[in-house]
Amino acid sequence: METLVTIERAIEIARQTPISPTIESISITESNNRILAENLHSKIDDPPFDNSAMDGWAVRFNDKHRTEIGMTAAGDTPTSIGQGEAVRIMTGAPIPEGADAIVMVESGLQGEAHPNFIRRRGENLTKGTVALQAGQLMTPAAISLAATMGHATIPVRCKPRIAVISTGDELIPPGDELSEGQIYESNSHGLCALLEKIGCTPILHDTVEDSVEGLRTALNSIDCDAILTSGGVSMGDLDCVRKLMEEEGDIHFWKVAMRPGGPPLFGTWNGTPLFGLPGNPVSSHLVFTMIVAPWLSPEIPLAKHVPIRMKDPVKGAPGKTCLRRIQIVSEEGELTGSTHTHQGSGNIHSLVAHNGVTLLPPDTSANAGDIIDALWFV
Ligand code: AMP
Ligand code: MG
């Protein structure tokens, strides 16, 4: 087991225990935001035939005077023209045999002819070209491309099924009446939403009390690709996730040099990868964003690295990368960052009121005006 690892090292260690994706074939209509499991080649030339890029007339470039002899539209079979002849043509219609240029409708029949207004067969893609690679995120554009290439079913990675369990005697479901000492359980709901965002299927379990026995029973009941727990990973006597994993599980790392989010652990429970996230709401979200997401789903980043100019001074943390919540905006040709709320790791409002975090290296602080690295949530 390694302790107090960097964020990069934590990702590296977790990646040594990948969840092995299985493959399923799904309808293209279901493929949004899924990850392609195999290369997709084009079944056809794109476009499949020479066609007009404009509404106008299909003509012979060298003709000085033209006579219209007919009309052709998208979906028609190709016609033909002879010398001095022109065919009224709509965008996407096949070029008549004998035509080699298009006159735009705006120019009139005797107007200027343009050979480059013909879209040539295969000019976008030739048959057999691999235009979508395994690992590609099926974005709306990728979906259109797959359809253009003739694919009705898409081989994708099965969505990993990830169990989410919160631990804590003080936690009760939102909506119930709070008694003294209780708070609403919030992490599991945010974590499930984060999992959905990165293409996983969250399986939400009931909150477990702070007991090793209760947690053991809950973990043993789980049949998932990985487990995310929240809370109970610190040094306290009741921190049952750490205790149980120490005694009966297998811990690969414990503690990451980041603030907030210091105490997470990663390992396996009966062979199933388990991420023990800290209970503080900001910490659990940020550990997910920084480490869990790049491990589970590197194809769908939750944030991008950007340089920003700080508008407010921010204090770093000794020995830890400091993730202050900041609002990143583009002004006068550069990105700036400012802080707006109390920064405590228990203040989840700080993650709603801001759209990014600083990546202040250990033992550094920033003054107003300094340019620093940051993460911009996407
Ligand atoms: P822990 O990591 O269990 O020591 O919890 C740290 C702090 O986060 C405590 O103040 C907990 O009450 C709070 N906390 C733990 N789990 C959750 C949760 N699921 N939802 C909201 N707050 C939590
Ligand atoms: Mg706790």
mmCIF file of C-alpha atoms and ligand atoms in Angstrom:
data_model
loop_
_atom_site.group_PDB
_atom_site.id
_atom_site.type_symbol
_atom_site.label_atom_id
_atom_site.label_comp_id
_atom_site.label_asym_id
_atom_site.label_seq_id
_atom_site.Cartn_x
_atom_site.Cartn_y
_atom_site.Cartn_z
ATOM 1 C CA MET A 1 0.000 0.000 0.000
ATOM 2 C CA GLU A 2 1.227 3.520 -0.830
ATOM 3 C CA THR A 3 0.231 6.484 1.326
ATOM 4 C CA LEU A 4 -0.093 10.171 0.592
ATOM 5 C CA VAL A 5 0.323 9.829 -3.150
ATOM 6 C CA THR A 6 0.041 12.623 -5.725
ATOM 7 C CA ILE A 7 -3.144 12.937 -7.768
ATOM 8 C CA GLU A 8 -1.296 11.589 -10.844
ATOM 9 C CA ARG A 9 0.062 8.619 -8.901
ATOM 10 C CA ALA A 10 -3.398 7.868 -7.496
ATOM 11 C CA ILE A 11 -4.798 7.645 -11.041
ATOM 12 C CA GLU A 12 -1.847 5.478 -12.079
ATOM 13 C CA ILE A 13 -2.366 3.061 -9.185
ATOM 14 C CA ALA A 14 -6.110 2.838 -9.799
ATOM 15 C CA ARG A 15 -5.496 2.132 -13.501
ATOM 16 C CA GLN A 16 -3.505 -0.939 -12.509
ATOM 17 C CA THR A 17 -6.870 -2.358 -11.445
ATOM 18 C CA PRO A 18 -9.075 -1.596 -14.434
ATOM 19 C CA ILE A 19 -12.618 -2.786 -14.773
ATOM 20 C CA SER A 20 -12.669 -4.937 -17.882
ATOM 21 C CA PRO A 21 -15.287 -3.637 -20.246
ATOM 22 C CA THR A 22 -17.561 -6.044 -22.077
ATOM 23 C CA ILE A 23 -19.023 -5.156 -25.452
ATOM 24 C CA GLU A 24 -22.616 -4.890 -26.623
ATOM 25 C CA SER A 25 -24.158 -3.943 -29.947
ATOM 26 C CA ILE A 26 -26.830 -1.287 -29.659
ATOM 27 C CA SER A 27 -29.044 0.653 -32.017
ATOM 28 C CA ILE A 28 -27.491 3.856 -33.284
ATOM 29 C CA THR A 29 -30.500 5.659 -31.790
ATOM 30 C CA GLU A 30 -29.306 4.603 -28.319
ATOM 31 C CA SER A 31 -25.638 5.373 -28.835
ATOM 32 C CA ASN A 32 -25.400 8.966 -27.601
ATOM 33 C CA ASN A 33 -22.583 9.415 -25.063
ATOM 34 C CA ARG A 34 -21.514 5.757 -25.308
ATOM 35 C CA ILE A 35 -17.950 4.666 -25.955
ATOM 36 C CA LEU A 36 -17.196 2.903 -29.202
ATOM 37 C CA ALA A 37 -15.701 -0.543 -28.571
ATOM 38 C CA GLU A 38 -14.406 -1.317 -32.085
ATOM 39 C CA ASN A 39 -13.142 0.664 -35.069
ATOM 40 C CA LEU A 40 -15.923 1.639 -37.460
ATOM 41 C CA HIS A 41 -15.114 1.728 -41.169
ATOM 42 C CA SER A 42 -17.158 3.336 -43.874
ATOM 43 C CA LYS A 43 -19.317 0.855 -45.771
ATOM 44 C CA ILE A 44 -19.550 3.283 -48.694
ATOM 45 C CA ASP A 45 -17.865 6.159 -50.471
ATOM 46 C CA ASP A 46 -19.093 9.446 -49.001
ATOM 47 C CA PRO A 47 -20.706 10.922 -50.931
ATOM 48 C CA PRO A 48 -21.692 7.757 -52.821
ATOM 49 C CA PHE A 49 -22.070 9.651 -56.154
ATOM 50 C CA ASP A 50 -21.122 13.018 -57.654
ATOM 51 C CA ASN A 51 -23.824 15.518 -56.673
ATOM 52 C CA SER A 52 -24.593 19.206 -56.683
ATOM 53 C CA ALA A 53 -23.565 21.394 -53.761
ATOM 54 C CA MET A 54 -25.974 24.131 -54.897
ATOM 55 C CA ASP A 55 -29.416 24.745 -56.290
ATOM 56 C CA GLY A 56 -28.979 25.860 -59.918
ATOM 57 C CA TRP A 57 -28.218 24.215 -63.238
ATOM 58 C CA ALA A 58 -25.896 21.349 -64.159
ATOM 59 C CA VAL A 59 -23.985 22.534 -67.248
ATOM 60 C CA ARG A 60 -20.945 21.935 -69.423
ATOM 61 C CA PHE A 61 -18.235 24.382 -68.367
ATOM 62 C CA ASN A 62 -17.127 25.241 -71.907
ATOM 63 C CA ASP A 63 -20.604 25.973 -73.282
ATOM 64 C CA LYS A 64 -21.170 29.652 -74.126
ATOM 65 C CA HIS A 65 -24.966 29.464 -74.330
ATOM 66 C CA ARG A 66 -27.262 27.041 -72.525
ATOM 67 C CA THR A 67 -30.773 25.730 -72.985
ATOM 68 C CA GLU A 68 -32.658 24.104 -70.098
ATOM 69 C CA ILE A 69 -33.891 20.621 -71.000
ATOM 70 C CA GLY A 70 -35.205 19.295 -67.690
ATOM 71 C CA MET A 71 -34.958 19.111 -63.955
ATOM 72 C CA THR A 72 -33.360 16.767 -61.405
ATOM 73 C CA ALA A 73 -33.744 16.655 -57.624
ATOM 74 C CA ALA A 74 -32.141 14.854 -54.666
ATOM 75 C CA GLY A 75 -33.202 11.211 -54.804
ATOM 76 C CA ASP A 76 -33.531 11.092 -58.620
ATOM 77 C CA THR A 77 -31.439 8.750 -60.742
ATOM 78 C CA PRO A 78 -28.803 10.516 -62.917
ATOM 79 C CA THR A 79 -29.919 12.047 -66.242
ATOM 80 C CA SER A 80 -27.609 13.252 -69.015
ATOM 81 C CA ILE A 81 -26.961 16.385 -71.058
ATOM 82 C CA GLY A 82 -25.350 17.136 -74.410
ATOM 83 C CA GLN A 83 -23.579 20.207 -75.757
ATOM 84 C CA GLY A 84 -25.399 23.481 -74.995
ATOM 85 C CA GLU A 85 -27.838 21.741 -72.696
ATOM 86 C CA ALA A 86 -28.480 22.381 -68.997
ATOM 87 C CA VAL A 87 -30.558 20.619 -66.364
ATOM 88 C CA ARG A 88 -32.156 22.485 -63.490
ATOM 89 C CA ILE A 89 -30.616 20.796 -60.417
ATOM 90 C CA MET A 90 -31.307 20.792 -56.674
ATOM 91 C CA THR A 91 -28.724 20.408 -53.905
ATOM 92 C CA GLY A 92 -27.833 16.738 -53.443
ATOM 93 C CA ALA A 93 -29.134 15.619 -56.843
ATOM 94 C CA PRO A 94 -26.827 13.378 -58.900
ATOM 95 C CA ILE A 95 -24.824 15.206 -61.566
ATOM 96 C CA PRO A 96 -26.191 14.378 -65.049
ATOM 97 C CA GLU A 97 -23.804 12.517 -67.274
ATOM 98 C CA GLY A 98 -21.954 15.027 -69.496
ATOM 99 C CA ALA A 99 -22.202 17.898 -66.962
ATOM 100 C CA ASP A 100 -19.036 19.165 -65.301
ATOM 101 C CA ALA A 101 -20.050 22.389 -63.551
ATOM 102 C CA ILE A 102 -22.884 24.082 -61.669
ATOM 103 C CA VAL A 103 -24.377 27.512 -62.252
ATOM 104 C CA MET A 104 -25.979 28.869 -59.099
ATOM 105 C CA VAL A 105 -29.670 29.659 -59.327
ATOM 106 C CA GLU A 106 -28.868 33.215 -58.185
ATOM 107 C CA SER A 107 -26.651 33.757 -61.287
ATOM 108 C CA GLY A 108 -29.278 32.831 -63.887
ATOM 109 C CA LEU A 109 -28.898 30.132 -66.530
ATOM 110 C CA GLN A 110 -26.255 32.003 -68.564
ATOM 111 C CA GLY A 111 -24.256 32.907 -65.428
ATOM 112 C CA GLU A 112 -20.813 31.795 -64.281
ATOM 113 C CA ALA A 113 -20.246 27.996 -64.130
ATOM 114 C CA HIS A 114 -18.373 26.480 -61.139
ATOM 115 C CA PRO A 115 -16.749 23.008 -61.441
ATOM 116 C CA ASN A 116 -16.068 23.063 -57.681
ATOM 117 C CA PHE A 117 -19.776 23.155 -56.841
ATOM 118 C CA ILE A 118 -19.833 19.460 -57.661
ATOM 119 C CA ARG A 119 -19.322 17.256 -54.590
ATOM 120 C CA ARG A 120 -17.258 14.356 -55.885
ATOM 121 C CA ARG A 121 -17.891 10.730 -55.023
ATOM 122 C CA GLY A 122 -15.683 9.721 -52.070
ATOM 123 C CA GLU A 123 -14.314 13.221 -51.459
ATOM 124 C CA ASN A 124 -15.207 12.972 -47.741
ATOM 125 C CA LEU A 125 -14.512 9.291 -47.124
ATOM 126 C CA THR A 126 -13.675 6.313 -49.284
ATOM 127 C CA LYS A 127 -15.179 2.893 -48.643
ATOM 128 C CA GLY A 128 -13.217 0.987 -45.981
ATOM 129 C CA THR A 129 -11.762 4.065 -44.267
ATOM 130 C CA VAL A 130 -11.777 3.780 -40.460
ATOM 131 C CA ALA A 131 -13.251 7.136 -39.489
ATOM 132 C CA LEU A 132 -14.249 6.296 -35.901
ATOM 133 C CA GLN A 133 -11.740 4.558 -33.652
ATOM 134 C CA ALA A 134 -12.380 2.266 -30.708
ATOM 135 C CA GLY A 135 -12.467 4.436 -27.576
ATOM 136 C CA GLN A 136 -14.198 7.297 -29.396
ATOM 137 C CA LEU A 137 -16.990 8.965 -27.445
ATOM 138 C CA MET A 138 -20.198 8.801 -29.468
ATOM 139 C CA THR A 139 -20.921 12.515 -29.695
ATOM 140 C CA PRO A 140 -23.802 13.805 -31.814
ATOM 141 C CA ALA A 141 -21.369 14.393 -34.708
ATOM 142 C CA ALA A 142 -19.878 10.898 -34.326
ATOM 143 C CA ILE A 143 -23.397 9.450 -34.414
ATOM 144 C CA SER A 144 -24.148 11.283 -37.673
ATOM 145 C CA LEU A 145 -20.859 10.058 -39.108
ATOM 146 C CA ALA A 146 -21.606 6.437 -38.129
ATOM 147 C CA ALA A 147 -24.974 6.730 -39.876
ATOM 148 C CA THR A 148 -23.366 8.346 -42.930
ATOM 149 C CA MET A 149 -21.026 5.351 -43.114
ATOM 150 C CA GLY A 150 -23.998 2.979 -43.112
ATOM 151 C CA HIS A 151 -23.992 1.649 -39.546
ATOM 152 C CA ALA A 152 -27.360 0.952 -37.908
ATOM 153 C CA THR A 153 -25.932 -0.863 -34.884
ATOM 154 C CA ILE A 154 -22.915 0.318 -32.946
ATOM 155 C CA PRO A 155 -20.537 -1.835 -30.889
ATOM 156 C CA VAL A 156 -20.068 -0.028 -27.581
ATOM 157 C CA ARG A 157 -18.569 -0.761 -24.201
ATOM 158 C CA CYS A 158 -21.162 -1.946 -21.715
ATOM 159 C CA LYS A 159 -21.815 0.750 -19.147
ATOM 160 C CA PRO A 160 -19.905 -0.112 -15.983
ATOM 161 C CA ARG A 161 -22.296 -0.754 -13.083
ATOM 162 C CA ILE A 162 -20.993 1.129 -10.067
ATOM 163 C CA ALA A 163 -22.376 0.703 -6.558
ATOM 164 C CA VAL A 164 -22.656 3.847 -4.413
ATOM 165 C CA ILE A 165 -22.847 3.555 -0.614
ATOM 166 C CA SER A 166 -22.762 6.340 1.928
ATOM 167 C CA THR A 167 -21.639 5.645 5.476
ATOM 168 C CA GLY A 168 -22.499 7.655 8.573
ATOM 169 C CA ASP A 169 -24.799 7.413 11.618
ATOM 170 C CA GLU A 170 -25.709 11.075 11.195
ATOM 171 C CA LEU A 171 -27.101 10.775 7.668
ATOM 172 C CA ILE A 172 -30.797 10.688 6.835
ATOM 173 C CA PRO A 173 -32.530 10.975 3.449
ATOM 174 C CA PRO A 174 -33.452 14.475 2.248
ATOM 175 C CA GLY A 175 -37.131 15.111 2.851
ATOM 176 C CA ASP A 176 -37.246 13.386 6.251
ATOM 177 C CA GLU A 177 -37.472 15.452 9.445
ATOM 178 C CA LEU A 178 -34.005 16.163 10.893
ATOM 179 C CA SER A 179 -33.426 15.260 14.528
ATOM 180 C CA GLU A 180 -30.650 16.752 16.593
ATOM 181 C CA GLY A 181 -27.193 15.870 15.278
ATOM 182 C CA GLN A 182 -28.466 14.632 11.931
ATOM 183 C CA ILE A 183 -27.777 15.990 8.449
ATOM 184 C CA TYR A 184 -29.183 15.158 5.062
ATOM 185 C CA GLU A 185 -27.279 12.556 3.089
ATOM 186 C CA SER A 186 -26.191 14.283 -0.111
ATOM 187 C CA ASN A 187 -23.038 12.672 -1.465
ATOM 188 C CA SER A 188 -24.621 9.559 -2.927
ATOM 189 C CA HIS A 189 -26.977 11.633 -5.055
ATOM 190 C CA GLY A 190 -24.173 13.807 -6.427
ATOM 191 C CA LEU A 191 -21.976 10.766 -7.032
ATOM 192 C CA CYS A 192 -24.747 8.952 -8.922
ATOM 193 C CA ALA A 193 -25.185 12.018 -11.140
ATOM 194 C CA LEU A 194 -21.426 12.194 -11.730
ATOM 195 C CA LEU A 195 -21.392 8.501 -12.667
ATOM 196 C CA GLU A 196 -24.178 9.016 -15.169
ATOM 197 C CA LYS A 197 -22.280 11.944 -16.634
ATOM 198 C CA ILE A 198 -19.257 9.741 -17.369
ATOM 199 C CA GLY A 199 -21.300 6.953 -18.929
ATOM 200 C CA CYS A 200 -21.668 4.575 -15.967
ATOM 201 C CA THR A 201 -24.787 3.052 -14.418
ATOM 202 C CA PRO A 202 -24.972 3.984 -10.726
ATOM 203 C CA ILE A 203 -26.513 1.458 -8.352
ATOM 204 C CA LEU A 204 -27.569 3.379 -5.258
ATOM 205 C CA HIS A 205 -27.520 1.464 -1.966
ATOM 206 C CA ASP A 206 -29.041 2.411 1.362
ATOM 207 C CA THR A 207 -26.811 4.377 3.699
ATOM 208 C CA VAL A 208 -24.818 2.171 6.056
ATOM 209 C CA GLU A 209 -24.292 3.047 9.714
ATOM 210 C CA ASP A 210 -20.768 3.476 11.079
ATOM 211 C CA SER A 211 -20.160 -0.177 11.843
ATOM 212 C CA VAL A 212 -17.693 -2.596 10.362
ATOM 213 C CA GLU A 213 -20.282 -5.396 10.481
ATOM 214 C CA GLY A 214 -22.926 -3.347 8.702
ATOM 215 C CA LEU A 215 -20.481 -2.286 6.028
ATOM 216 C CA ARG A 216 -19.175 -5.836 5.531
ATOM 217 C CA THR A 217 -22.715 -7.109 5.039
ATOM 218 C CA ALA A 218 -23.469 -4.315 2.572
ATOM 219 C CA LEU A 219 -20.278 -4.805 0.559
ATOM 220 C CA ASN A 220 -20.828 -8.568 0.379
ATOM 221 C CA SER A 221 -24.307 -8.033 -1.037
ATOM 222 C CA ILE A 222 -22.984 -6.043 -3.991
ATOM 223 C CA ASP A 223 -22.607 -7.457 -7.471
ATOM 224 C CA CYS A 224 -21.144 -4.568 -9.474
ATOM 225 C CA ASP A 225 -18.053 -3.675 -11.528
ATOM 226 C CA ALA A 226 -16.799 -1.319 -8.803
ATOM 227 C CA ILE A 227 -17.881 0.190 -5.499
ATOM 228 C CA LEU A 228 -17.792 3.834 -4.402
ATOM 229 C CA THR A 229 -18.193 4.471 -0.710
ATOM 230 C CA SER A 230 -18.486 7.889 0.896
ATOM 231 C CA GLY A 231 -17.269 8.754 4.382
ATOM 232 C CA GLY A 232 -15.410 6.743 6.976
ATOM 233 C CA VAL A 233 -11.929 6.785 5.466
ATOM 234 C CA SER A 234 -10.142 9.052 7.960
ATOM 235 C CA MET A 235 -8.334 8.276 11.206
ATOM 236 C CA GLY A 236 -11.389 8.367 13.503
ATOM 237 C CA ASP A 237 -12.413 5.349 15.600
ATOM 238 C CA LEU A 238 -15.669 5.085 13.648
ATOM 239 C CA ASP A 239 -14.100 5.291 10.201
ATOM 240 C CA CYS A 240 -15.326 1.854 9.219
ATOM 241 C CA VAL A 241 -14.421 1.871 5.514
ATOM 242 C CA ARG A 242 -10.752 2.331 6.278
ATOM 243 C CA LYS A 243 -10.894 -0.181 9.156
ATOM 244 C CA LEU A 244 -12.682 -2.911 7.196
ATOM 245 C CA MET A 245 -10.499 -2.441 4.130
ATOM 246 C CA GLU A 246 -7.373 -2.500 6.296
ATOM 247 C CA GLU A 247 -8.377 -5.679 8.075
ATOM 248 C CA GLU A 248 -10.234 -7.656 5.422
ATOM 249 C CA GLY A 249 -9.763 -5.898 2.089
ATOM 250 C CA ASP A 250 -6.732 -4.957 0.059
ATOM 251 C CA ILE A 251 -5.722 -1.260 0.015
ATOM 252 C CA HIS A 252 -3.577 -0.039 -2.897
ATOM 253 C CA PHE A 253 -3.320 3.568 -1.811
ATOM 254 C CA TRP A 254 -4.578 5.658 1.075
ATOM 255 C CA LYS A 255 -4.508 9.460 1.211
ATOM 256 C CA VAL A 256 -3.848 11.763 -1.692
ATOM 257 C CA ALA A 257 -1.842 14.978 -1.482
ATOM 258 C CA MET A 258 -4.782 17.214 -2.357
ATOM 259 C CA ARG A 259 -6.881 19.675 -0.374
ATOM 260 C CA PRO A 260 -9.743 19.265 -0.058
ATOM 261 C CA GLY A 261 -10.053 15.523 -0.545
ATOM 262 C CA GLY A 262 -7.064 14.218 1.424
ATOM 263 C CA PRO A 263 -8.166 10.863 2.845
ATOM 264 C CA PRO A 264 -9.494 8.696 -0.036
ATOM 265 C CA LEU A 265 -8.472 5.087 -0.363
ATOM 266 C CA PHE A 266 -8.477 2.687 -3.278
ATOM 267 C CA GLY A 267 -8.223 -1.059 -3.275
ATOM 268 C CA THR A 268 -10.269 -4.192 -3.803
ATOM 269 C CA TRP A 269 -12.974 -5.917 -1.813
ATOM 270 C CA ASN A 270 -13.188 -9.601 -2.744
ATOM 271 C CA GLY A 271 -11.599 -8.685 -6.069
ATOM 272 C CA THR A 272 -13.993 -5.796 -6.812
ATOM 273 C CA PRO A 273 -12.304 -2.371 -7.099
ATOM 274 C CA LEU A 274 -13.419 -0.092 -4.282
ATOM 275 C CA PHE A 275 -12.940 3.653 -4.015
ATOM 276 C CA GLY A 276 -13.378 4.996 -0.501
ATOM 277 C CA LEU A 277 -14.245 8.673 -0.957
ATOM 278 C CA PRO A 278 -14.131 11.188 1.883
ATOM 279 C CA GLY A 279 -17.429 12.169 3.460
ATOM 280 C CA ASN A 280 -17.079 15.910 3.148
ATOM 281 C CA PRO A 281 -19.266 16.754 0.152
ATOM 282 C CA VAL A 282 -16.764 18.958 -1.704
ATOM 283 C CA SER A 283 -14.045 16.379 -1.104
ATOM 284 C CA SER A 284 -16.076 13.486 -2.472
ATOM 285 C CA HIS A 285 -17.017 15.446 -5.620
ATOM 286 C CA LEU A 286 -13.460 16.594 -6.235
ATOM 287 C CA VAL A 287 -11.868 13.182 -5.629
ATOM 288 C CA PHE A 288 -14.376 11.764 -8.094
ATOM 289 C CA THR A 289 -13.576 14.453 -10.655
ATOM 290 C CA MET A 290 -9.798 14.273 -10.191
ATOM 291 C CA ILE A 291 -9.215 10.534 -9.749
ATOM 292 C CA VAL A 292 -12.295 8.323 -10.108
ATOM 293 C CA ALA A 293 -13.427 9.746 -13.460
ATOM 294 C CA PRO A 294 -9.982 9.546 -15.133
ATOM 295 C CA TRP A 295 -9.777 5.941 -13.904
ATOM 296 C CA LEU A 296 -13.274 4.810 -14.913
ATOM 297 C CA SER A 297 -13.865 6.858 -18.016
ATOM 298 C CA PRO A 298 -10.905 8.832 -19.390
ATOM 299 C CA GLU A 299 -12.853 9.303 -22.645
ATOM 300 C CA ILE A 300 -15.325 11.623 -20.898
ATOM 301 C CA PRO A 301 -13.365 14.275 -19.011
ATOM 302 C CA LEU A 302 -15.243 16.311 -16.436
ATOM 303 C CA ALA A 303 -12.790 19.208 -16.548
ATOM 304 C CA LYS A 304 -10.095 20.716 -18.725
ATOM 305 C CA HIS A 305 -6.770 22.246 -17.767
ATOM 306 C CA VAL A 306 -6.499 25.977 -18.408
ATOM 307 C CA PRO A 307 -4.156 28.773 -17.357
ATOM 308 C CA ILE A 308 -6.027 31.540 -15.542
ATOM 309 C CA ARG A 309 -5.167 34.917 -14.100
ATOM 310 C CA MET A 310 -6.286 35.114 -10.476
ATOM 311 C CA LYS A 311 -8.331 38.155 -9.519
ATOM 312 C CA ASP A 312 -8.212 37.304 -5.816
ATOM 313 C CA PRO A 313 -5.271 36.036 -3.792
ATOM 314 C CA VAL A 314 -5.523 32.328 -2.865
ATOM 315 C CA LYS A 315 -3.625 30.507 -0.170
ATOM 316 C CA GLY A 316 -2.138 27.112 -1.001
ATOM 317 C CA ALA A 317 -1.654 24.104 1.242
ATOM 318 C CA PRO A 318 1.496 22.651 2.779
ATOM 319 C CA GLY A 319 2.493 19.477 0.930
ATOM 320 C CA LYS A 320 -0.771 19.289 -1.028
ATOM 321 C CA THR A 321 -2.198 20.445 -4.342
ATOM 322 C CA CYS A 322 -4.762 23.044 -3.405
ATOM 323 C CA LEU A 323 -8.125 23.025 -5.165
ATOM 324 C CA ARG A 324 -9.746 26.345 -4.312
ATOM 325 C CA ARG A 325 -13.113 26.762 -5.954
ATOM 326 C CA ILE A 326 -13.013 29.590 -8.505
ATOM 327 C CA GLN A 327 -15.292 31.135 -11.064
ATOM 328 C CA ILE A 328 -13.530 31.121 -14.426
ATOM 329 C CA VAL A 329 -14.619 33.682 -16.994
ATOM 330 C CA SER A 330 -13.166 34.927 -20.244
ATOM 331 C CA GLU A 331 -12.440 38.632 -20.179
ATOM 332 C CA GLU A 332 -10.322 40.778 -22.452
ATOM 333 C CA GLY A 333 -8.740 37.833 -24.204
ATOM 334 C CA GLU A 334 -7.785 35.806 -21.143
ATOM 335 C CA LEU A 335 -9.363 33.562 -18.546
ATOM 336 C CA THR A 336 -9.647 34.924 -15.036
ATOM 337 C CA GLY A 337 -10.513 33.225 -11.764
ATOM 338 C CA SER A 338 -12.222 34.652 -8.698
ATOM 339 C CA THR A 339 -13.543 33.217 -5.454
ATOM 340 C CA HIS A 340 -17.012 33.926 -4.136
ATOM 341 C CA THR A 341 -18.018 31.682 -1.234
ATOM 342 C CA HIS A 342 -16.668 30.175 1.932
ATOM 343 C CA GLN A 343 -14.202 27.477 0.816
ATOM 344 C CA GLY A 344 -14.796 24.821 3.482
ATOM 345 C CA SER A 345 -14.839 21.225 2.256
ATOM 346 C CA GLY A 346 -18.296 20.848 3.804
ATOM 347 C CA ASN A 347 -19.734 23.694 1.707
ATOM 348 C CA ILE A 348 -21.173 22.050 -1.389
ATOM 349 C CA HIS A 349 -22.559 25.446 -2.398
ATOM 350 C CA SER A 350 -18.966 26.374 -3.281
ATOM 351 C CA LEU A 351 -19.095 23.834 -6.135
ATOM 352 C CA VAL A 352 -22.316 25.271 -7.489
ATOM 353 C CA ALA A 353 -21.275 28.917 -7.138
ATOM 354 C CA HIS A 354 -18.020 28.257 -9.027
ATOM 355 C CA ASN A 355 -17.157 26.488 -12.277
ATOM 356 C CA GLY A 356 -13.597 25.392 -11.593
ATOM 357 C CA VAL A 357 -10.793 24.884 -9.117
ATOM 358 C CA THR A 358 -7.215 26.062 -8.794
ATOM 359 C CA LEU A 359 -4.403 23.552 -9.160
ATOM 360 C CA LEU A 360 -2.033 25.320 -6.820
ATOM 361 C CA PRO A 361 1.104 23.181 -6.422
ATOM 362 C CA PRO A 362 2.003 22.130 -2.869
ATOM 363 C CA ASP A 363 3.418 24.921 -0.685
ATOM 364 C CA THR A 364 2.559 27.722 -3.126
ATOM 365 C CA SER A 365 0.051 30.529 -2.962
ATOM 366 C CA ALA A 366 -1.086 32.996 -5.618
ATOM 367 C CA ASN A 367 -1.425 36.745 -5.496
ATOM 368 C CA ALA A 368 -4.037 38.684 -7.410
ATOM 369 C CA GLY A 369 -2.697 39.018 -10.977
ATOM 370 C CA ASP A 370 -0.704 35.759 -10.956
ATOM 371 C CA ILE A 371 -1.276 33.256 -13.751
ATOM 372 C CA ILE A 372 -1.828 29.732 -12.402
ATOM 373 C CA ASP A 373 -3.071 26.324 -13.586
ATOM 374 C CA ALA A 374 -6.724 25.583 -13.043
ATOM 375 C CA LEU A 375 -9.368 23.036 -13.897
ATOM 376 C CA TRP A 376 -12.467 24.237 -15.690
ATOM 377 C CA PHE A 377 -15.475 21.947 -15.217
ATOM 378 C CA VAL A 378 -17.181 20.983 -18.459
HETATM 379 P P1 AMP B 1 -16.394 11.353 7.307
HETATM 380 O O1 AMP B 1 -15.542 11.294 6.078
HETATM 381 O O2 AMP B 1 -17.286 10.179 7.439
HETATM 382 O O3 AMP B 1 -15.563 11.602 8.518
HETATM 383 O O4 AMP B 1 -17.333 12.606 7.119
HETATM 384 C C1 AMP B 1 -16.799 13.917 7.040
HETATM 385 C C2 AMP B 1 -17.899 14.939 7.061
HETATM 386 O O5 AMP B 1 -18.730 14.764 5.927
HETATM 387 C C3 AMP B 1 -18.808 14.833 8.254
HETATM 388 O O6 AMP B 1 -19.167 16.139 8.641
HETATM 389 C C4 AMP B 1 -20.020 14.098 7.741
HETATM 390 O O7 AMP B 1 -21.179 14.385 8.464
HETATM 391 C C5 AMP B 1 -20.093 14.570 6.326
HETATM 392 N N1 AMP B 1 -20.657 13.526 5.460
HETATM 393 C C6 AMP B 1 -20.256 12.260 5.420
HETATM 394 N N2 AMP B 1 -20.962 11.549 4.530
HETATM 395 C C7 AMP B 1 -21.844 12.418 3.986
HETATM 396 C C8 AMP B 1 -22.869 12.277 3.009
HETATM 397 N N3 AMP B 1 -23.098 11.111 2.416
HETATM 398 N N4 AMP B 1 -23.608 13.366 2.694
HETATM 399 C C9 AMP B 1 -23.361 14.545 3.318
HETATM 400 N N5 AMP B 1 -22.391 14.734 4.224
HETATM 401 C C10 AMP B 1 -21.652 13.688 4.589
HETATM 402 MG MG MG B 2 -18.545 9.457 8.819
#
